[in-house]
Amino acid sequence: MKDVYLLAIESSCDETAAAVVKNGKEILSNVVSSQIDVHSQFGGVIPEVASRIHVENISLVIKEAMMKAHMEYSELDGICFTQGPGLIGSLHVGVQAAKTLAFAHHLPLIPVHHITGHIYANQFVDEIRFPMLALVVSGGHTELVYMKEDYQFEVVGTTQDDAIGEAYDKVARVLGLPYPGGPQIDRLAKEGISAYPLPKPKTDHPLDFSFSGLKSAVIQSLDRLKRNHEELVPANMACSFQEAALQQLWSRVQLALEQYHPAHFVIAGGVAANSRLRELIQENMKQYPDITYTIPPLWCCTDNAAMIGASGYHAYMKQIRATEDVGADPSLEMEFDK
Ligand code: KG4
Ligand code: ZN
């Protein structure tokens, strides 16, 4: 079969990224320009600032990705891009770049859902087996996705309110830690114990998640300690929050494993970089020796374009194409059947 070379572009949040990927598995280049330094000064992502920086960086990032891969546009089979979900202004920059290049070089345009990219990032380290269950945990998503076969996505659990990464970032902020808060809580929690009682949320659907109650409970505990002139041990609060949040994740994963009997379980998204989550999965998956599981390496957990190339390859093979009037879709749905 002929090799497929795709240029992939990602700009859904605060990373401007481009990659060249061969057959969805072999990374020829993967360039990520992060805006974290700028946004951390504001304590979070400022959408207008993010889109402006994307505009400044996108051409350079794409040029570097093509150069590092030693590719000419004439050697490419297509250009894939993140169509959504994400910040509208940020997405728009990547979509316009992809459309312009596809038009100029007469290449097919392949739209990719950001979360499918996070899931297919696992393909860089393991052969994906189906049926597969993915736990997607990021700044914007907390989802359990069941895949009966390639490129068939069924969301079987989702958050009723905040995404887990959002909760990590908010709790970090009230503890006075810089943005992004996830890695900060991860580090601080190692120095503490789970000493503060925090509630277990109830969700309408057993596979759904909820993090806003947990976040509010942390804020209320901090207020109570202050009112009572009691000393706060930040490491213990970080650890208590993290244990409560991750126990909630695992309880849903366990239910889903028992309900769906997948052959493969994977984790994906920025929060999959969390060291305690990785440890918990490793420990708990011992109970399921028949299920293969993958914990992706840190470099492919957070946003990058190689993962868009991994998912884009399957979309390409399934003849999924965007027309030249395609636009960014900040609330793009993942479930479709082609
Ligand atoms: O996937 P990602 O890069 O962007 C989105 O698609 O949202 O995820 C970013 C999120 C942020 O909320 C960040 O705090 C969180 O992932 N994160 C972590 C860790 N590293 C990144 N959360 C917990 N522990 C970590 N080590
Ligand atoms: Zn992401």
Coordinates of C-alpha atoms and ligand atoms in Angstrom, one line a residue:
M1 CA 0.0 0.0 0.0
K2 CA 1.2 3.5 -0.8
D3 CA 2.6 5.5 2.1
V4 CA 0.4 8.4 3.3
Y5 CA 2.2 11.7 4.3
L6 CA 0.0 14.3 6.1
L7 CA 0.8 17.8 7.3
A8 CA -1.2 18.3 10.6
I9 CA -2.1 21.7 12.1
E10 CA -3.3 22.2 15.7
S11 CA -4.3 25.6 17.2
S12 CA -7.4 24.9 19.4
C13 CA -6.1 26.4 22.6
D14 CA -2.7 27.8 23.6
E15 CA -0.3 25.7 21.6
T16 CA 0.5 26.6 18.0
A17 CA 1.6 23.2 16.5
A18 CA 2.4 21.5 13.2
A19 CA 3.6 18.1 12.3
V20 CA 4.3 15.8 9.4
V21 CA 3.2 12.2 10.1
K22 CA 3.7 9.1 7.9
N23 CA 0.9 6.5 7.9
G24 CA -0.5 7.9 11.1
K25 CA 2.3 6.4 13.1
E26 CA 5.7 7.7 12.1
I27 CA 6.5 11.2 13.2
L28 CA 8.7 13.0 10.7
S29 CA 8.5 16.3 12.6
N30 CA 6.4 17.7 15.5
V31 CA 6.8 21.4 16.3
V32 CA 4.9 22.9 19.3
S33 CA 5.1 26.5 20.1
S34 CA 3.6 27.0 23.6
Q35 CA 2.1 30.2 24.8
I36 CA 2.1 29.1 28.5
D37 CA 4.6 31.7 29.5
V38 CA 2.4 34.5 28.3
H39 CA -0.9 33.1 29.7
S40 CA 0.6 32.3 33.1
Q41 CA 1.1 36.0 33.6
F42 CA -2.7 36.3 33.5
G43 CA -3.4 33.1 35.5
G44 CA -5.2 31.5 32.6
V45 CA -5.7 31.5 28.8
I46 CA -6.9 34.9 27.5
P47 CA -8.7 33.9 24.2
E48 CA -7.9 37.2 22.3
V49 CA -4.2 37.0 23.3
A50 CA -4.1 33.3 22.2
S51 CA -5.5 34.0 18.7
R52 CA -3.1 36.9 18.2
I53 CA -0.1 34.7 19.1
H54 CA -1.3 31.9 16.9
V55 CA -1.4 34.4 14.0
E56 CA 2.2 35.5 14.7
N57 CA 3.5 32.0 15.0
I58 CA 1.5 29.7 12.7
S59 CA 3.5 30.3 9.4
L60 CA 6.8 29.8 11.2
V61 CA 5.7 26.7 13.0
I62 CA 4.4 25.1 9.7
K63 CA 7.6 26.0 7.9
E64 CA 9.7 24.5 10.6
A65 CA 7.6 21.3 10.6
M66 CA 8.0 20.9 6.8
M67 CA 11.7 21.7 7.0
K68 CA 12.4 19.3 9.8
A69 CA 10.5 16.5 7.9
H70 CA 12.5 17.3 4.7
M71 CA 9.3 17.5 2.8
E72 CA 8.0 19.4 -0.2
Y73 CA 4.3 20.2 -0.5
S74 CA 4.2 18.1 -3.7
E75 CA 5.1 15.0 -1.6
L76 CA 2.2 15.4 0.8
D77 CA -1.1 13.5 0.4
G78 CA -3.2 15.9 2.4
I79 CA -3.4 18.5 5.1
C80 CA -5.3 17.8 8.3
F81 CA -6.3 20.3 10.9
T82 CA -8.2 20.6 14.2
Q83 CA -11.7 21.8 13.3
G84 CA -12.9 21.8 16.9
P85 CA -13.7 21.8 19.7
G86 CA -11.7 24.7 21.3
L87 CA -11.5 28.5 21.3
I88 CA -13.1 29.9 18.2
G89 CA -10.5 32.6 17.5
S90 CA -7.6 30.1 18.1
L91 CA -9.1 27.3 15.9
H92 CA -9.8 29.8 13.2
V93 CA -6.1 30.5 12.7
G94 CA -5.3 26.9 12.1
V95 CA -8.3 26.3 9.9
Q96 CA -7.4 29.3 7.7
A97 CA -3.8 28.2 7.4
A98 CA -4.8 24.6 6.4
K99 CA -7.3 25.9 3.9
T100 CA -4.9 28.3 2.3
L101 CA -2.1 25.7 2.0
A102 CA -4.5 23.0 0.6
F103 CA -5.8 25.4 -2.0
A104 CA -2.4 26.6 -3.0
H105 CA -0.9 23.1 -3.3
H106 CA -4.1 21.3 -4.6
L107 CA -4.2 19.0 -1.6
P108 CA -7.2 17.3 0.2
L109 CA -8.3 18.9 3.4
I110 CA -9.0 16.6 6.3
P111 CA -11.0 17.9 9.4
V112 CA -10.1 16.3 12.7
H113 CA -11.8 16.4 16.1
H114 CA -9.3 17.5 18.8
I115 CA -10.2 14.7 21.2
T116 CA -9.9 12.0 18.6
G117 CA -6.3 13.2 18.2
H118 CA -5.7 12.8 22.0
I119 CA -7.0 9.2 21.7
Y120 CA -5.0 8.3 18.6
A121 CA -1.8 9.7 20.2
N122 CA -1.6 6.2 21.8
Q123 CA -1.0 4.8 18.4
F124 CA 2.6 6.2 18.5
V125 CA 3.4 3.8 21.3
D126 CA 1.0 0.8 20.9
E127 CA -1.1 -1.0 18.3
I128 CA -4.7 0.0 19.2
R129 CA -7.0 -3.0 19.7
F130 CA -10.7 -2.9 19.4
P131 CA -13.1 -2.6 21.2
M132 CA -11.2 0.1 23.0
L133 CA -12.1 2.3 25.9
A134 CA -10.4 5.7 26.3
L135 CA -10.4 8.0 29.3
V136 CA -10.0 11.5 27.9
V137 CA -8.9 14.0 30.6
S138 CA -7.9 17.5 29.6
G139 CA -8.4 21.2 30.3
G140 CA -11.7 21.1 28.3
H141 CA -12.8 17.5 28.5
T142 CA -13.5 14.6 30.8
E143 CA -14.9 11.8 28.7
L144 CA -15.1 8.0 28.5
V145 CA -15.1 7.1 24.8
Y146 CA -15.9 3.6 23.6
M147 CA -14.6 2.6 20.2
K148 CA -16.1 -0.6 18.7
E149 CA -13.7 -0.1 15.7
D150 CA -11.5 2.4 14.0
Y151 CA -12.9 5.9 13.9
Q152 CA -16.2 5.0 15.6
F153 CA -16.5 7.1 18.7
E154 CA -19.2 6.7 21.3
V155 CA -19.1 9.0 24.3
V156 CA -20.4 6.8 27.2
G157 CA -19.6 9.2 30.0
T158 CA -19.0 12.9 30.2
T159 CA -18.7 15.7 32.8
Q160 CA -21.9 17.3 34.0
D161 CA -20.1 20.5 34.7
D162 CA -16.3 21.3 34.8
A163 CA -13.6 19.4 33.1
I164 CA -11.1 17.8 35.4
G165 CA -8.2 19.9 34.1
E166 CA -10.3 23.0 34.7
A167 CA -10.8 21.9 38.3
Y168 CA -7.1 21.3 38.7
D169 CA -6.3 24.8 37.3
K170 CA -9.0 26.5 39.6
V171 CA -7.9 24.7 42.7
A172 CA -4.3 25.6 42.0
R173 CA -5.3 29.2 41.6
V174 CA -7.0 29.3 45.0
L175 CA -3.9 27.7 46.5
G176 CA -1.8 30.6 44.9
L177 CA -0.1 28.3 42.4
P178 CA 0.7 29.5 38.8
Y179 CA -1.1 28.5 35.6
P180 CA -1.3 25.8 34.4
G181 CA -2.2 24.4 37.8
G182 CA -2.3 20.6 37.0
P183 CA 1.5 20.0 37.1
Q184 CA 1.8 22.2 40.2
I185 CA -0.9 20.2 42.1
D186 CA 0.7 17.0 40.9
R187 CA 4.1 18.1 42.4
L188 CA 2.7 19.6 45.6
A189 CA 0.4 16.6 46.4
K190 CA 3.5 14.4 46.6
E191 CA 4.6 16.3 49.7
G192 CA 1.2 15.9 51.5
I193 CA -1.4 13.5 52.7
S194 CA -5.1 13.3 52.0
A195 CA -6.1 14.9 55.3
Y196 CA -9.0 17.1 54.4
P197 CA -12.4 15.4 53.9
L198 CA -13.9 16.3 50.5
P199 CA -17.3 15.1 49.1
K200 CA -17.9 12.3 46.6
P201 CA -20.1 13.7 43.9
K202 CA -23.3 12.0 42.8
T203 CA -24.1 12.1 39.1
D204 CA -27.4 11.3 37.3
H205 CA -25.7 8.8 35.1
P206 CA -23.2 6.3 36.7
L207 CA -20.6 6.9 34.0
D208 CA -20.7 10.7 34.2
F209 CA -18.4 12.9 36.1
S210 CA -18.8 16.1 38.2
F211 CA -16.0 18.3 39.4
S212 CA -17.6 21.6 40.3
G213 CA -18.8 20.4 43.7
L214 CA -15.3 19.2 44.5
K215 CA -13.8 22.5 43.5
S216 CA -16.4 24.4 45.6
A217 CA -15.7 22.1 48.6
V218 CA -12.0 23.0 48.4
I219 CA -12.8 26.8 48.3
Q220 CA -15.3 26.3 51.3
S221 CA -12.6 24.4 53.3
L222 CA -10.1 27.2 52.7
D223 CA -12.7 29.8 53.9
R224 CA -13.5 27.7 57.0
L225 CA -9.8 27.3 57.9
K226 CA -9.3 31.1 57.5
R227 CA -12.4 31.9 59.6
N228 CA -11.3 29.6 62.4
H229 CA -7.7 30.9 62.2
E230 CA -6.5 27.4 61.5
E231 CA -3.4 26.8 59.5
L232 CA -3.8 25.5 56.0
V233 CA -1.3 22.9 54.8
P234 CA -1.3 23.5 51.0
A235 CA 0.3 20.1 50.2
N236 CA -2.4 18.3 52.2
M237 CA -5.1 20.2 50.3
A238 CA -3.5 19.5 47.0
C239 CA -3.3 15.8 47.9
S240 CA -6.9 15.7 49.2
F241 CA -8.2 17.3 46.0
Q242 CA -6.2 15.1 43.8
E243 CA -7.1 11.8 45.5
A244 CA -10.8 12.7 45.4
A245 CA -10.7 13.7 41.8
L246 CA -8.7 10.6 40.7
Q247 CA -10.8 8.2 42.8
Q248 CA -13.8 9.6 40.9
L249 CA -12.1 8.9 37.6
W250 CA -11.2 5.4 38.5
S251 CA -14.6 4.5 39.9
R252 CA -16.1 5.4 36.5
V253 CA -13.4 3.6 34.5
Q254 CA -14.0 0.5 36.6
L255 CA -17.7 0.5 35.9
A256 CA -17.1 1.1 32.2
L257 CA -14.5 -1.7 32.0
E258 CA -17.0 -4.1 33.5
Q259 CA -19.9 -2.9 31.4
Y260 CA -18.1 -2.7 28.0
H261 CA -15.4 -5.4 28.3
P262 CA -12.9 -3.6 26.0
A263 CA -9.8 -5.4 24.7
H264 CA -7.7 -2.2 25.2
F265 CA -7.9 0.7 27.6
V266 CA -6.0 4.0 27.0
I267 CA -5.8 7.3 28.8
A268 CA -5.4 10.6 26.9
G269 CA -5.2 14.4 27.2
G270 CA -3.2 16.8 29.3
V271 CA -4.3 15.4 32.7
A272 CA -3.0 11.9 31.6
A273 CA 0.4 13.4 32.3
N274 CA -0.5 13.3 36.0
S275 CA 1.9 11.1 37.8
R276 CA -0.6 9.9 40.5
L277 CA -3.2 9.0 37.8
R278 CA -0.5 7.0 35.9
E279 CA 0.4 5.2 39.1
L280 CA -3.3 4.5 40.0
I281 CA -4.0 3.1 36.5
Q282 CA -0.9 0.8 36.7
E283 CA -1.9 -0.5 40.1
N284 CA -5.6 -1.0 39.4
M285 CA -5.2 -2.5 35.9
K286 CA -3.6 -5.5 37.6
Q287 CA -7.2 -6.6 38.4
Y288 CA -7.8 -6.9 34.6
P289 CA -5.1 -9.0 33.2
D290 CA -7.1 -9.7 30.0
I291 CA -7.3 -6.0 29.1
T292 CA -4.2 -4.4 27.4
Y293 CA -3.7 -0.9 28.6
T294 CA -1.6 2.0 27.4
I295 CA -0.3 5.0 29.4
P296 CA 1.0 7.4 26.7
P297 CA 4.4 9.1 27.3
L298 CA 4.3 12.6 28.6
W299 CA 5.2 14.3 25.3
C300 CA 2.1 13.1 23.6
C301 CA -0.4 13.8 26.4
T302 CA -0.6 17.6 26.1
D303 CA -1.6 19.4 22.9
N304 CA 0.5 18.7 19.8
A305 CA -0.1 18.3 16.1
A306 CA 1.4 14.8 15.6
M307 CA -1.7 13.4 17.4
I308 CA -3.9 15.3 14.8
G309 CA -1.9 13.6 12.1
A310 CA -2.5 10.2 13.8
S311 CA -6.2 10.7 13.9
G312 CA -6.1 12.5 10.5
Y313 CA -4.6 9.4 8.9
H314 CA -7.7 7.3 9.7
A315 CA -10.0 10.1 8.6
Y316 CA -8.0 10.3 5.3
M317 CA -8.4 6.5 4.8
K318 CA -12.1 6.7 5.5
Q319 CA -12.4 9.4 2.8
I320 CA -13.4 12.1 5.3
R321 CA -12.8 15.4 3.6
A322 CA -13.6 19.1 4.2
T323 CA -14.7 21.4 1.5
E324 CA -13.1 24.8 0.9
D325 CA -15.9 26.6 2.8
V326 CA -15.2 24.6 6.0
G327 CA -15.1 26.7 9.2
A328 CA -13.9 26.2 12.8
D329 CA -16.5 24.6 15.1
P330 CA -15.8 25.4 18.7
S331 CA -18.4 22.8 19.9
L332 CA -17.8 20.1 17.3
E333 CA -19.3 16.7 18.1
M334 CA -17.2 13.6 18.1
E335 CA -19.8 11.0 17.4
F336 CA -20.4 10.2 13.8
D337 CA -20.5 7.1 11.8
K338 CA -18.8 7.0 8.5
Ligands
KG4_1 O1 -4.8 18.4 26.6 P1 -4.4 19.7 27.1 O2 -2.9 20.1 26.8 O3 -5.3 20.9 26.5 C1 -6.6 20.7 26.4 O4 -7.0 20.1 25.3 O5 -7.3 21.1 27.3 O6 -4.6 19.7 28.7 C2 -4.3 20.8 29.5 C3 -4.7 20.5 30.9 C4 -4.6 21.7 31.9 O7 -5.8 21.8 32.6 C5 -3.4 21.3 32.8 O8 -3.5 21.8 34.1 C6 -3.6 19.8 32.8 O9 -4.0 19.4 31.5 N1 -2.4 19.0 33.2 C7 -2.2 18.3 34.3 C8 -0.9 17.8 34.3 N2 -0.3 18.3 33.2 C9 -1.2 19.0 32.5 N3 -3.2 18.0 35.3 C10 -2.8 17.2 36.3 N4 -1.5 16.8 36.4 C11 -0.5 17.0 35.5 N5 0.7 16.5 35.6
ZN2 ZN -6.1 18.9 24.2

